[in-house]
């Protein structure tokens, strides 16, 4: 495919023809060292920017030009996971994925695609706010500085981004549309019959027309205006609810479960976290649970990643069972179970410490203990409660009534039960659930067997059929045959017993089938300053109202004091920093029924908000009328034969669940409402590994700066004391980061790019050893000398036709490189190019490499080492950039080997080799092998029992 025509930067050319003229623009000196590499790289980065070679045009709008016919090409959208601009700057582990996507994008441009590849910043969030509080600077200032520094570092690496498209979540023009997307969610409800989101106004119309009723059975026509408003609010995809949250008083904000350590402390700052109820904004992601799982089948994601998302959603068919209850204000207790077949083995019911039942009137003898236990549970995070192995709980003084036997079973508060899962209550079946088993043994509760374990399970655990379950080392959780469950169910296999017991519950009015999910609705409020303001105001009744689109954006007010209110009292009411902006909070607006006073929402959105949709804004970042023009969105985010819009998304596995789940949820809402054209955001997803490096701890176990460690006689010292060497993820916490600036200064950006990719397949972790980069630096010098005389700067390629053997080696190498790039296994392509360069050096030790070979080599290497290859391309006489040059396409006929080397063994030991045609028959191979002098001498005097012949590979003689 030819290049798009243009006066500069683009142009047509023949990749193997001799140039019409010699053009050079050479920095001082001709030997390829760090100084020359840095000069060349600066030159070409400036040239790329001036010529706009990475500008990918839209079909229409402000970014439609320059086009050069690129929109007539197939599109390719390559995306990096949104980076957070840290004040520490980059270390060499950070750009691993960015270099990979740049290589892939460069290759695809040369292969004939119009590629969208850009970079933005996920710049809101708690770390930036904390840093600003600690340093006394406004987070806007520190964030802007961090973005500038990170952008400078990425620019030095030579990433081919369309810089017109970059965004930051803190840009007012960006979060204006984040607020708009939130309002799309707020103004929607999920129609289960249609299995999609629909505008709330359509729900109101159906209620008005009597075509639909309210879920709680109330008569819509009998409700007043406020009652109708609240009935609708309860069905929105964005709604207010009082939920139990992770509250960190020292940070003054709610934290997500993933921001809380196993020890029940905040990841940021290591402060205590408490569980408490708060009224918060929630997003109804659970409405999309089934679609989030089902659509994974159509995506090009790894099986392990799909499994993580599936397990997070946790779809579990089961039943709701209603136990009778004799308690003030309640006559039943609802539990959810995936194993209703074990109902007759329930000997207790366990409820979460936050369960509303504990808020009612409890017997005097247990009330105080329950209150103390409830308070204690608030000091432990969900993660902490789930990993602790020692059972804890307290008897509530209440009993539940078994729905089928009528027997009483005690109700315990137990912290292994979480209020947000199921109904916050479980039936304790200790013989067939591991946690129930441990709890029953700790509290001396009965452990009856209702599913007979198979003999092999008993034998594996050293048990007999007569061994009481209380003596089992653990519960039996598998399927089997029902026992001790009554004549109607005994002897039934698990699946049949499951069905029959649910039918019995339904008939008795004590239960029904239901699908349960681990997935909970998304807690979307944060009590901090540095985040997107909600486009919501409250009236005098405390009811929420959406800000109309015409009043967006709701800008974040400037505050001098934006620090959170720190209160060690975990029960104190939160005071978000925005509440201090009195003139901003209290506002008069006309929302359609005349001017009124309203109070703004003082919570802000979580950092996840902007990262849920930024890839859509990249499509049309300068559009002031819409979050994306439909034609531009459709061009970039829809492709025939795939349901995902982005063609390749690369990032760390740490975002495998929440970011991806949240972004998929937002995208599906927008798809249901007709705002995007694809049902999924990311078609192909690839998780890169991490860069690991040596880290060192002193005698106290504290990490010391790895750059200050000295090695002497195989031992390591820091400040005079010996330290211990470890390996771990490169970063601030282990003090083992290596700055890319340091590497580029010493070796050049192309060497850094090659080394990071050469260390292994992209999806694997790789160890960083700075001295190891010298190998790729030597390779680059060897390629340079292939084209340029390091003493004179003259081009030294030959003009003759390359011999057949060289052409075959070249084409085989190109095929390997192309395959490696497509699979994102760049190391195989680099290794193949290194091997070819060695062969060319040896073959042409006394002469010049043919121009056609040199040019194809430069083109093949260009995505990996673009700066040097641009310089070589120019020195070879070409006047246009190779960004849109045609990537070499190997001839299939030249990929077939003319000869293969046959190894010859005697009793498995190599005794010789010879070359043969790939299709040589077995008899001829054996005859030739026997004729080799060294082989013949080892066979002399021996009887050949058999000859093992593997065509194309080896002959092995087995003797007596």
mmCIF file of C-alpha atoms in Angstrom, residues 692-929:
data_model
loop_
_atom_site.group_PDB
_atom_site.id
_atom_site.type_symbol
_atom_site.label_atom_id
_atom_site.label_comp_id
_atom_site.label_asym_id
_atom_site.label_seq_id
_atom_site.Cartn_x
_atom_site.Cartn_y
_atom_site.Cartn_z
ATOM 1 C CA UNK A 692 11.271 -6.235 38.198
ATOM 2 C CA UNK A 693 14.562 -5.062 39.583
ATOM 3 C CA UNK A 694 16.943 -5.727 42.426
ATOM 4 C CA UNK A 695 15.924 -4.175 45.744
ATOM 5 C CA UNK A 696 17.883 -4.092 48.991
ATOM 6 C CA UNK A 697 16.976 -4.145 52.684
ATOM 7 C CA UNK A 698 19.200 -3.197 55.600
ATOM 8 C CA UNK A 699 19.460 -4.985 58.948
ATOM 9 C CA UNK A 700 16.176 -3.401 60.065
ATOM 10 C CA UNK A 701 14.356 -4.791 57.041
ATOM 11 C CA UNK A 702 13.954 -1.290 55.540
ATOM 12 C CA UNK A 703 14.461 -0.767 51.827
ATOM 13 C CA UNK A 704 17.395 1.425 50.844
ATOM 14 C CA UNK A 705 18.013 3.304 47.611
ATOM 15 C CA UNK A 706 19.135 0.651 45.119
ATOM 16 C CA UNK A 707 21.126 3.212 43.134
ATOM 17 C CA UNK A 708 23.371 3.811 46.169
ATOM 18 C CA UNK A 709 24.216 0.131 46.739
ATOM 19 C CA UNK A 710 27.734 -1.069 45.938
ATOM 20 C CA UNK A 711 28.682 -4.648 45.098
ATOM 21 C CA UNK A 712 31.961 -6.013 46.445
ATOM 22 C CA UNK A 713 32.980 -9.655 46.077
ATOM 23 C CA UNK A 714 29.410 -10.787 45.513
ATOM 24 C CA UNK A 715 28.104 -8.913 48.581
ATOM 25 C CA UNK A 716 26.143 -5.668 48.654
ATOM 26 C CA UNK A 717 26.705 -2.589 50.810
ATOM 27 C CA UNK A 718 24.875 0.659 51.484
ATOM 28 C CA UNK A 719 26.384 3.433 53.584
ATOM 29 C CA UNK A 720 29.021 1.060 54.898
ATOM 30 C CA UNK A 721 26.552 -1.600 56.054
ATOM 31 C CA UNK A 722 25.787 -4.864 54.295
ATOM 32 C CA UNK A 723 22.327 -5.171 52.761
ATOM 33 C CA UNK A 724 20.264 -8.093 51.508
ATOM 34 C CA UNK A 725 19.325 -8.352 47.850
ATOM 35 C CA UNK A 726 15.757 -9.146 46.718
ATOM 36 C CA UNK A 727 13.827 -8.906 43.466
ATOM 37 C CA UNK A 728 10.500 -7.130 43.194
ATOM 38 C CA UNK A 729 8.318 -4.842 41.115
ATOM 39 C CA UNK A 730 10.204 -1.706 40.232
ATOM 40 C CA UNK A 731 8.822 1.309 42.021
ATOM 41 C CA UNK A 732 8.856 3.833 44.805
ATOM 42 C CA UNK A 733 8.015 1.425 47.608
ATOM 43 C CA UNK A 734 11.081 -0.782 46.993
ATOM 44 C CA UNK A 735 13.307 2.203 46.161
ATOM 45 C CA UNK A 736 14.575 0.422 43.060
ATOM 46 C CA UNK A 737 13.264 2.662 40.283
ATOM 47 C CA UNK A 738 15.478 3.517 37.328
ATOM 48 C CA UNK A 739 14.645 6.721 35.464
ATOM 49 C CA UNK A 740 14.186 6.448 31.691
ATOM 50 C CA UNK A 741 15.919 9.828 31.419
ATOM 51 C CA UNK A 742 19.065 8.241 32.836
ATOM 52 C CA UNK A 743 18.952 5.373 30.338
ATOM 53 C CA UNK A 744 18.201 7.616 27.364
ATOM 54 C CA UNK A 745 21.055 9.962 28.287
ATOM 55 C CA UNK A 746 23.461 7.001 28.428
ATOM 56 C CA UNK A 747 22.226 4.857 25.510
ATOM 57 C CA UNK A 748 19.433 6.620 23.596
ATOM 58 C CA UNK A 749 15.680 6.077 23.462
ATOM 59 C CA UNK A 750 15.870 3.436 20.739
ATOM 60 C CA UNK A 751 18.125 1.303 22.919
ATOM 61 C CA UNK A 752 15.671 1.648 25.815
ATOM 62 C CA UNK A 753 12.760 0.649 23.568
ATOM 63 C CA UNK A 754 14.557 -2.385 22.200
ATOM 64 C CA UNK A 755 15.814 -3.566 25.586
ATOM 65 C CA UNK A 756 12.412 -3.421 27.248
ATOM 66 C CA UNK A 757 10.896 -5.462 24.421
ATOM 67 C CA UNK A 758 13.822 -7.892 24.128
ATOM 68 C CA UNK A 759 13.616 -9.035 27.754
ATOM 69 C CA UNK A 760 10.719 -11.414 27.078
ATOM 70 C CA UNK A 761 7.138 -11.777 25.810
ATOM 71 C CA UNK A 762 5.054 -8.747 26.687
ATOM 72 C CA UNK A 763 2.714 -10.659 28.991
ATOM 73 C CA UNK A 764 5.533 -11.949 31.199
ATOM 74 C CA UNK A 765 7.447 -10.244 33.999
ATOM 75 C CA UNK A 766 10.994 -9.329 33.133
ATOM 76 C CA UNK A 767 14.068 -8.557 35.257
ATOM 77 C CA UNK A 768 15.801 -5.239 34.686
ATOM 78 C CA UNK A 769 19.583 -5.133 34.712
ATOM 79 C CA UNK A 770 20.887 -1.808 33.434
ATOM 80 C CA UNK A 771 24.130 -3.321 32.185
ATOM 81 C CA UNK A 772 22.116 -5.675 29.999
ATOM 82 C CA UNK A 773 21.194 -2.829 27.669
ATOM 83 C CA UNK A 774 24.703 -2.838 26.241
ATOM 84 C CA UNK A 775 23.769 -5.837 24.095
ATOM 85 C CA UNK A 776 21.020 -4.008 22.203
ATOM 86 C CA UNK A 777 23.239 -0.920 22.012
ATOM 87 C CA UNK A 778 25.865 -3.037 20.183
ATOM 88 C CA UNK A 779 23.136 -4.309 17.847
ATOM 89 C CA UNK A 780 22.088 -0.755 16.972
ATOM 90 C CA UNK A 781 25.712 0.202 16.287
ATOM 91 C CA UNK A 782 26.001 -2.840 14.003
ATOM 92 C CA UNK A 783 22.889 -1.798 12.054
ATOM 93 C CA UNK A 784 24.231 1.747 11.794
ATOM 94 C CA UNK A 785 27.526 0.468 10.323
ATOM 95 C CA UNK A 786 25.541 -1.603 7.813
ATOM 96 C CA UNK A 787 24.476 1.691 6.194
ATOM 97 C CA UNK A 788 26.892 4.385 7.396
ATOM 98 C CA UNK A 789 30.677 4.481 7.536
ATOM 99 C CA UNK A 790 31.302 5.587 11.158
ATOM 100 C CA UNK A 791 34.483 7.427 10.147
ATOM 101 C CA UNK A 792 33.261 9.398 7.132
ATOM 102 C CA UNK A 793 29.470 9.309 7.384
ATOM 103 C CA UNK A 794 29.218 7.969 3.835
ATOM 104 C CA UNK A 795 26.488 5.528 2.888
ATOM 105 C CA UNK A 796 28.154 2.174 2.282
ATOM 106 C CA UNK A 797 25.398 -0.049 0.847
ATOM 107 C CA UNK A 798 25.920 -1.839 -2.439
ATOM 108 C CA UNK A 799 23.812 -1.382 -5.526
ATOM 109 C CA UNK A 800 23.927 -4.959 -6.806
ATOM 110 C CA UNK A 801 21.164 -7.533 -6.505
ATOM 111 C CA UNK A 802 21.375 -9.664 -3.358
ATOM 112 C CA UNK A 803 22.135 -13.364 -3.756
ATOM 113 C CA UNK A 804 19.332 -15.861 -3.334
ATOM 114 C CA UNK A 805 20.558 -17.113 0.046
ATOM 115 C CA UNK A 806 20.533 -13.582 1.489
ATOM 116 C CA UNK A 807 17.076 -12.897 0.118
ATOM 117 C CA UNK A 808 15.742 -16.068 1.660
ATOM 118 C CA UNK A 809 17.228 -15.205 5.045
ATOM 119 C CA UNK A 810 15.821 -11.675 4.784
ATOM 120 C CA UNK A 811 12.304 -12.825 3.923
ATOM 121 C CA UNK A 812 12.267 -15.462 6.665
ATOM 122 C CA UNK A 813 13.333 -12.809 9.165
ATOM 123 C CA UNK A 814 10.643 -10.397 8.007
ATOM 124 C CA UNK A 815 8.006 -13.112 8.419
ATOM 125 C CA UNK A 816 9.169 -13.774 11.971
ATOM 126 C CA UNK A 817 9.139 -10.069 12.841
ATOM 127 C CA UNK A 818 5.639 -9.529 11.436
ATOM 128 C CA UNK A 819 4.283 -12.538 13.318
ATOM 129 C CA UNK A 820 5.928 -11.403 16.557
ATOM 130 C CA UNK A 821 4.464 -7.898 16.332
ATOM 131 C CA UNK A 822 0.959 -9.189 15.588
ATOM 132 C CA UNK A 823 1.132 -11.512 18.622
ATOM 133 C CA UNK A 824 2.764 -8.773 20.770
ATOM 134 C CA UNK A 825 5.741 -11.071 21.297
ATOM 135 C CA UNK A 826 8.238 -8.463 20.186
ATOM 136 C CA UNK A 827 11.241 -10.308 21.582
ATOM 137 C CA UNK A 828 11.037 -12.947 18.844
ATOM 138 C CA UNK A 829 11.158 -10.305 16.121
ATOM 139 C CA UNK A 830 14.084 -8.492 17.732
ATOM 140 C CA UNK A 831 15.988 -11.762 18.142
ATOM 141 C CA UNK A 832 15.414 -12.591 14.476
ATOM 142 C CA UNK A 833 16.707 -9.171 13.388
ATOM 143 C CA UNK A 834 19.756 -9.563 15.615
ATOM 144 C CA UNK A 835 20.496 -12.966 14.106
ATOM 145 C CA UNK A 836 20.129 -11.615 10.574
ATOM 146 C CA UNK A 837 22.421 -8.673 11.340
ATOM 147 C CA UNK A 838 25.085 -11.097 12.544
ATOM 148 C CA UNK A 839 24.714 -13.163 9.376
ATOM 149 C CA UNK A 840 24.954 -10.065 7.181
ATOM 150 C CA UNK A 841 28.048 -8.882 9.044
ATOM 151 C CA UNK A 842 29.756 -12.218 8.429
ATOM 152 C CA UNK A 843 28.528 -12.601 4.843
ATOM 153 C CA UNK A 844 29.547 -9.091 3.817
ATOM 154 C CA UNK A 845 32.648 -8.708 5.967
ATOM 155 C CA UNK A 846 34.624 -7.712 2.872
ATOM 156 C CA UNK A 847 31.855 -5.907 1.008
ATOM 157 C CA UNK A 848 28.703 -3.829 1.228
ATOM 158 C CA UNK A 849 25.269 -5.086 2.131
ATOM 159 C CA UNK A 850 22.972 -4.732 -0.920
ATOM 160 C CA UNK A 851 20.707 -1.691 -0.828
ATOM 161 C CA UNK A 852 17.520 -3.754 -1.106
ATOM 162 C CA UNK A 853 18.510 -5.800 1.946
ATOM 163 C CA UNK A 854 19.577 -2.733 3.928
ATOM 164 C CA UNK A 855 16.355 -0.873 3.131
ATOM 165 C CA UNK A 856 14.130 -3.788 4.039
ATOM 166 C CA UNK A 857 16.099 -4.279 7.236
ATOM 167 C CA UNK A 858 15.645 -0.616 8.163
ATOM 168 C CA UNK A 859 11.923 -0.779 7.424
ATOM 169 C CA UNK A 860 11.526 -3.963 9.470
ATOM 170 C CA UNK A 861 13.362 -2.446 12.429
ATOM 171 C CA UNK A 862 11.630 0.945 12.191
ATOM 172 C CA UNK A 863 8.732 0.296 14.624
ATOM 173 C CA UNK A 864 11.224 -0.788 17.300
ATOM 174 C CA UNK A 865 13.956 1.834 16.793
ATOM 175 C CA UNK A 866 12.157 4.590 14.873
ATOM 176 C CA UNK A 867 14.597 7.464 15.390
ATOM 177 C CA UNK A 868 17.697 5.719 14.073
ATOM 178 C CA UNK A 869 15.759 4.086 11.250
ATOM 179 C CA UNK A 870 14.362 7.458 10.129
ATOM 180 C CA UNK A 871 17.911 8.792 10.036
ATOM 181 C CA UNK A 872 19.171 5.790 8.074
ATOM 182 C CA UNK A 873 16.201 6.048 5.706
ATOM 183 C CA UNK A 874 17.039 9.674 5.033
ATOM 184 C CA UNK A 875 20.731 8.884 4.539
ATOM 185 C CA UNK A 876 19.718 6.165 2.090
ATOM 186 C CA UNK A 877 18.313 9.013 0.009
ATOM 187 C CA UNK A 878 14.614 9.075 0.791
ATOM 188 C CA UNK A 879 12.977 12.440 1.299
ATOM 189 C CA UNK A 880 9.889 11.297 3.147
ATOM 190 C CA UNK A 881 9.280 9.831 6.581
ATOM 191 C CA UNK A 882 9.004 6.075 6.845
ATOM 192 C CA UNK A 883 6.048 6.366 9.274
ATOM 193 C CA UNK A 884 3.762 5.524 6.350
ATOM 194 C CA UNK A 885 6.264 3.549 4.316
ATOM 195 C CA UNK A 886 5.117 0.119 3.199
ATOM 196 C CA UNK A 887 6.197 -2.522 5.670
ATOM 197 C CA UNK A 888 8.050 -5.338 3.896
ATOM 198 C CA UNK A 889 5.857 -8.287 2.971
ATOM 199 C CA UNK A 890 7.791 -11.525 2.513
ATOM 200 C CA UNK A 891 7.402 -13.656 -0.579
ATOM 201 C CA UNK A 892 5.948 -17.063 0.436
ATOM 202 C CA UNK A 893 8.114 -18.763 -2.162
ATOM 203 C CA UNK A 894 11.234 -17.432 -0.458
ATOM 204 C CA UNK A 895 10.098 -18.638 2.959
ATOM 205 C CA UNK A 896 10.608 -22.252 1.968
ATOM 206 C CA UNK A 897 14.058 -23.456 2.851
ATOM 207 C CA UNK A 898 16.108 -24.771 -0.113
ATOM 208 C CA UNK A 899 18.008 -27.080 2.184
ATOM 209 C CA UNK A 900 17.726 -28.264 5.744
ATOM 210 C CA UNK A 901 20.493 -29.445 8.004
ATOM 211 C CA UNK A 902 20.159 -33.088 9.037
ATOM 212 C CA UNK A 903 21.778 -34.031 12.326
ATOM 213 C CA UNK A 904 23.233 -37.542 12.408
ATOM 214 C CA UNK A 905 23.507 -39.383 15.715
ATOM 215 C CA UNK A 906 24.823 -42.746 16.827
ATOM 216 C CA UNK A 907 23.060 -43.945 19.956
ATOM 217 C CA UNK A 908 21.801 -40.415 20.587
ATOM 218 C CA UNK A 909 25.197 -38.701 20.320
ATOM 219 C CA UNK A 910 25.857 -36.231 17.512
ATOM 220 C CA UNK A 911 28.436 -37.600 15.087
ATOM 221 C CA UNK A 912 27.889 -35.439 12.012
ATOM 222 C CA UNK A 913 25.468 -33.463 9.836
ATOM 223 C CA UNK A 914 24.704 -32.753 6.209
ATOM 224 C CA UNK A 915 22.406 -30.555 4.137
ATOM 225 C CA UNK A 916 19.514 -31.996 2.172
ATOM 226 C CA UNK A 917 16.405 -30.875 0.348
ATOM 227 C CA UNK A 918 13.395 -30.602 2.688
ATOM 228 C CA UNK A 919 11.539 -33.359 0.819
ATOM 229 C CA UNK A 920 14.341 -35.910 0.701
ATOM 230 C CA UNK A 921 12.972 -39.407 1.346
ATOM 231 C CA UNK A 922 13.941 -41.550 4.359
ATOM 232 C CA UNK A 923 16.035 -44.060 2.422
ATOM 233 C CA UNK A 924 18.188 -41.370 0.840
ATOM 234 C CA UNK A 925 18.683 -39.634 4.194
ATOM 235 C CA UNK A 926 19.816 -42.888 5.826
ATOM 236 C CA UNK A 927 22.162 -43.724 2.937
ATOM 237 C CA UNK A 928 23.797 -40.285 3.037
ATOM 238 C CA UNK A 929 24.150 -40.449 6.815
#
